[in-house]
GROMACS .gro file of C-alpha atoms in nm:
model
  201
    1MET     CA    1  -2.493   0.039   1.918
    2LYS     CA    2  -2.356   0.361   2.066
    3LEU     CA    3  -2.023   0.504   1.952
    4PHE     CA    4  -1.834   0.757   2.162
    5TYR     CA    5  -1.653   0.967   1.907
    6ALA     CA    6  -1.488   1.289   1.794
    7ALA     CA    7  -1.527   1.406   1.436
    8ALA     CA    8  -1.157   1.484   1.400
    9SER     CA    9  -1.028   1.143   1.513
   10PRO     CA   10  -0.878   0.925   1.239
   11TYR     CA   11  -0.948   0.615   1.450
   12VAL     CA   12  -1.315   0.711   1.470
   13ARG     CA   13  -1.317   0.778   1.097
   14LYS     CA   14  -1.176   0.431   1.033
   15VAL     CA   15  -1.463   0.282   1.236
   16MET     CA   16  -1.725   0.490   1.058
   17ILE     CA   17  -1.587   0.413   0.711
   18THR     CA   18  -1.612   0.047   0.807
   19ALA     CA   19  -1.969   0.093   0.928
   20HIS     CA   20  -2.068   0.262   0.602
   21GLU     CA   21  -1.902  -0.005   0.390
   22LEU     CA   22  -2.091  -0.274   0.582
   23GLY     CA   23  -2.426  -0.093   0.574
   24LEU     CA   24  -2.427  -0.051   0.952
   25ALA     CA   25  -2.393   0.326   0.988
   26ASP     CA   26  -2.764   0.377   1.049
   27ARG     CA   27  -2.750   0.133   1.342
   28ILE     CA   28  -2.487   0.336   1.529
   29GLU     CA   29  -2.579   0.622   1.758
   30THR     CA   30  -2.288   0.864   1.786
   31VAL     CA   31  -2.210   1.044   2.111
   32THR     CA   32  -1.963   1.331   2.094
   33ALA     CA   33  -1.693   1.279   2.356
   34PRO     CA   34  -1.424   1.547   2.333
   35THR     CA   35  -1.125   1.422   2.527
   36SER     CA   36  -0.751   1.457   2.564
   37PRO     CA   37  -0.482   1.276   2.766
   38LEU     CA   38  -0.481   1.569   3.009
   39ASP     CA   39  -0.857   1.613   3.034
   40PRO     CA   40  -1.045   1.284   2.990
   41ASN     CA   41  -1.418   1.293   2.924
   42ALA     CA   42  -1.619   1.173   3.227
   43ASP     CA   43  -1.889   1.000   3.021
   44LEU     CA   44  -1.625   0.823   2.817
   45LEU     CA   45  -1.439   0.711   3.129
   46ALA     CA   46  -1.760   0.546   3.248
   47VAL     CA   47  -1.743   0.302   2.955
   48ASN     CA   48  -1.371   0.297   2.877
   49PRO     CA   49  -1.132   0.317   3.174
   50VAL     CA   50  -0.841   0.443   2.961
   51GLY     CA   51  -1.057   0.727   2.829
   52LYS     CA   52  -0.983   0.680   2.460
   53ILE     CA   53  -1.204   0.708   2.157
   54PRO     CA   54  -1.355   0.534   1.976
   55ALA     CA   55  -1.552   0.324   2.222
   56LEU     CA   56  -1.850   0.120   2.102
   57VAL     CA   57  -2.121   0.013   2.344
   58THR     CA   58  -2.291  -0.302   2.216
   59GLU     CA   59  -2.582  -0.515   2.333
   60ASP     CA   60  -2.405  -0.848   2.300
   61ALA     CA   61  -2.032  -0.785   2.345
   62GLY     CA   62  -2.012  -0.518   2.613
   63THR     CA   63  -1.808  -0.206   2.542
   64LEU     CA   64  -1.535  -0.239   2.282
   65PHE     CA   65  -1.246   0.002   2.238
   66ASP     CA   66  -0.954   0.030   1.999
   67SER     CA   67  -1.052   0.080   1.636
   68ARG     CA   68  -0.909  -0.257   1.533
   69VAL     CA   69  -1.129  -0.442   1.780
   70ILE     CA   70  -1.438  -0.239   1.689
   71CYS     CA   71  -1.388  -0.289   1.315
   72ARG     CA   72  -1.356  -0.665   1.360
   73TYR     CA   73  -1.679  -0.665   1.558
   74LEU     CA   74  -1.859  -0.463   1.290
   75ASN     CA   75  -1.730  -0.698   1.022
   76HIS     CA   76  -1.878  -0.987   1.220
   77VAL     CA   77  -2.213  -0.813   1.276
   78GLY     CA   78  -2.236  -0.705   0.914
   79GLY     CA   79  -2.134  -1.042   0.771
   80GLY     CA   80  -1.848  -0.871   0.591
   81SER     CA   81  -1.529  -0.996   0.433
   82LEU     CA   82  -1.300  -0.704   0.515
   83TYR     CA   83  -1.028  -0.935   0.650
   84GLY     CA   84  -1.012  -1.196   0.379
   85SER     CA   85  -0.990  -1.556   0.491
   86GLY     CA   86  -0.732  -1.809   0.599
   87ALA     CA   87  -0.369  -1.716   0.546
   88GLY     CA   88  -0.482  -1.432   0.320
   89GLU     CA   89  -0.584  -1.239   0.630
   90TYR     CA   90  -0.227  -1.173   0.740
   91PRO     CA   91  -0.108  -0.947   0.457
   92ILE     CA   92  -0.429  -0.745   0.503
   93ILE     CA   93  -0.391  -0.697   0.878
   94GLY     CA   94  -0.019  -0.633   0.829
   95ARG     CA   95  -0.098  -0.340   0.600
   96GLU     CA   96  -0.369  -0.231   0.843
   97ALA     CA   97  -0.107  -0.221   1.120
   98LEU     CA   98   0.124  -0.011   0.904
   99ALA     CA   99  -0.153   0.240   0.833
  100GLU     CA  100  -0.240   0.254   1.203
  101GLY     CA  101   0.127   0.312   1.283
  102MET     CA  102   0.123   0.610   1.047
  103ILE     CA  103  -0.182   0.747   1.230
  104ASP     CA  104  -0.017   0.691   1.568
  105ALA     CA  105   0.292   0.885   1.461
  106MET     CA  106   0.099   1.176   1.311
  107LEU     CA  107  -0.121   1.202   1.619
  108LEU     CA  108   0.182   1.205   1.850
  109ALA     CA  109   0.325   1.492   1.645
  110VAL     CA  110   0.000   1.684   1.688
  111TYR     CA  111  -0.010   1.618   2.062
  112GLU     CA  112   0.350   1.732   2.104
  113ARG     CA  113   0.258   2.078   1.982
  114ARG     CA  114  -0.092   2.092   2.127
  115LEU     CA  115  -0.027   1.969   2.482
  116ARG     CA  116   0.310   2.128   2.555
  117SER     CA  117   0.397   2.492   2.597
  118GLU     CA  118   0.588   2.630   2.299
  119ASP     CA  119   0.921   2.634   2.481
  120MET     CA  120   0.882   2.266   2.575
  121VAL     CA  121   0.802   2.132   2.228
  122SER     CA  122   1.066   1.893   2.096
  123GLU     CA  123   1.101   1.958   1.724
  124PRO     CA  124   1.328   1.652   1.678
  125TRP     CA  125   1.046   1.442   1.827
  126VAL     CA  126   0.793   1.591   1.584
  127ILE     CA  127   1.031   1.540   1.292
  128GLY     CA  128   1.094   1.182   1.398
  129GLN     CA  129   0.723   1.101   1.423
  130MET     CA  130   0.647   1.254   1.085
  131ALA     CA  131   0.938   1.061   0.935
  132LYS     CA  132   0.766   0.739   1.046
  133ALA     CA  133   0.447   0.843   0.868
  134LYS     CA  134   0.636   0.938   0.550
  135ARG     CA  135   0.822   0.606   0.547
  136GLY     CA  136   0.489   0.428   0.573
  137MET     CA  137   0.353   0.628   0.281
  138ALA     CA  138   0.664   0.549   0.076
  139ASP     CA  139   0.623   0.180   0.150
  140PHE     CA  140   0.259   0.186   0.036
  141ASP     CA  141   0.361   0.381  -0.275
  142HIS     CA  142   0.618   0.111  -0.357
  143ARG     CA  143   0.359  -0.169  -0.334
  144VAL     CA  144   0.043   0.010  -0.435
  145GLY     CA  145  -0.044  -0.291  -0.651
  146GLU     CA  146  -0.142  -0.472  -0.332
  147LEU     CA  147  -0.426  -0.223  -0.282
  148GLY     CA  148  -0.640  -0.339  -0.574
  149GLY     CA  149  -0.958  -0.544  -0.561
  150ASP     CA  150  -1.241  -0.532  -0.311
  151VAL     CA  151  -1.242  -0.301  -0.010
  152THR     CA  152  -1.062  -0.455   0.286
  153ILE     CA  153  -0.967  -0.322   0.628
  154ASP     CA  154  -0.615  -0.222   0.523
  155LYS     CA  155  -0.752   0.012   0.256
  156ILE     CA  156  -0.998   0.161   0.503
  157ALA     CA  157  -0.718   0.223   0.756
  158LEU     CA  158  -0.496   0.373   0.485
  159GLY     CA  159  -0.777   0.599   0.366
  160ALA     CA  160  -0.823   0.724   0.722
  161ALA     CA  161  -0.447   0.776   0.763
  162LEU     CA  162  -0.406   0.976   0.443
  163GLY     CA  163  -0.717   1.177   0.524
  164TYR     CA  164  -0.564   1.264   0.861
  165ALA     CA  165  -0.240   1.366   0.691
  166ASP     CA  166  -0.437   1.613   0.479
  167PHE     CA  167  -0.646   1.730   0.774
  168ARG     CA  168  -0.373   1.794   1.032
  169HIS     CA  169  -0.052   1.798   0.825
  170GLY     CA  170  -0.153   1.973   0.506
  171ASN     CA  171   0.201   2.097   0.438
  172LEU     CA  172   0.351   1.747   0.438
  173GLY     CA  173   0.362   1.728   0.058
  174TRP     CA  174   0.322   1.352   0.053
  175ARG     CA  175   0.157   1.341  -0.289
  176ALA     CA  176   0.468   1.468  -0.465
  177ASP     CA  177   0.679   1.202  -0.294
  178CYS     CA  178   0.425   0.920  -0.344
  179PRO     CA  179   0.248   0.977  -0.678
  180LYS     CA  180   0.115   0.623  -0.718
  181LEU     CA  181  -0.029   0.628  -0.367
  182ALA     CA  182  -0.178   0.972  -0.439
  183ASP     CA  183  -0.358   0.834  -0.745
  184TRP     CA  184  -0.490   0.542  -0.542
  185TYR     CA  185  -0.612   0.775  -0.268
  186GLU     CA  186  -0.790   1.013  -0.505
  187ALA     CA  187  -0.988   0.717  -0.643
  188PHE     CA  188  -1.059   0.575  -0.297
  189LEU     CA  189  -1.166   0.917  -0.173
  190GLU     CA  190  -1.462   0.905  -0.413
  191ARG     CA  191  -1.622   0.620  -0.222
  192PRO     CA  192  -1.943   0.725  -0.045
  193SER     CA  193  -1.802   0.594   0.284
  194MET     CA  194  -1.510   0.834   0.257
  195GLN     CA  195  -1.724   1.129   0.156
  196ALA     CA  196  -1.966   1.065   0.445
  197THR     CA  197  -1.689   1.065   0.707
  198MET     CA  198  -1.479   1.371   0.629
  199PRO     CA  199  -1.305   1.494   0.947
  200SER     CA  200  -1.392   1.824   1.109
  201GLY     CA  201  -1.309   2.018   1.423
   0.00000   0.00000   0.00000
């Protein structure tokens, strides 16, 4: 398997945490593909027409993109149980979607400042996006009891989201507002899969 990736991407980190948890990391060749909405990577475009990372080239399922699709594929290949079973899957993927929504919002806030000239940046837009992320964190803090037990895809997505908050939004102060979630994250951060996938760049 070949993964087009960037070390700073929280979506890529989610995929790589999943790969480590499933014992598949050694089977994935990583290909650095720096890209942006304004300057897509040519090699990446050859396998993913929308030019987004991560993109996973497989031998049996073609090229997969979107971290949720890739993680499901890895769970299948690795014989994992990251999604639970039966009706129990839906609370898990619901929390996964919330964590991904937090990532989406934080990334949009980064892009607003990175891709626009300073005089064109909309601070209300940035504030609004970060408010989405903080509401998600508050919701997880309120129901942190749902994050116990074995590792599942929602916890992986949340770990990637909180790691991105620290990486790109270090002044957010979310720990003070969400102390129970902060305690959960500090414990989850000790997992080898989290330590092996720290963002950079």
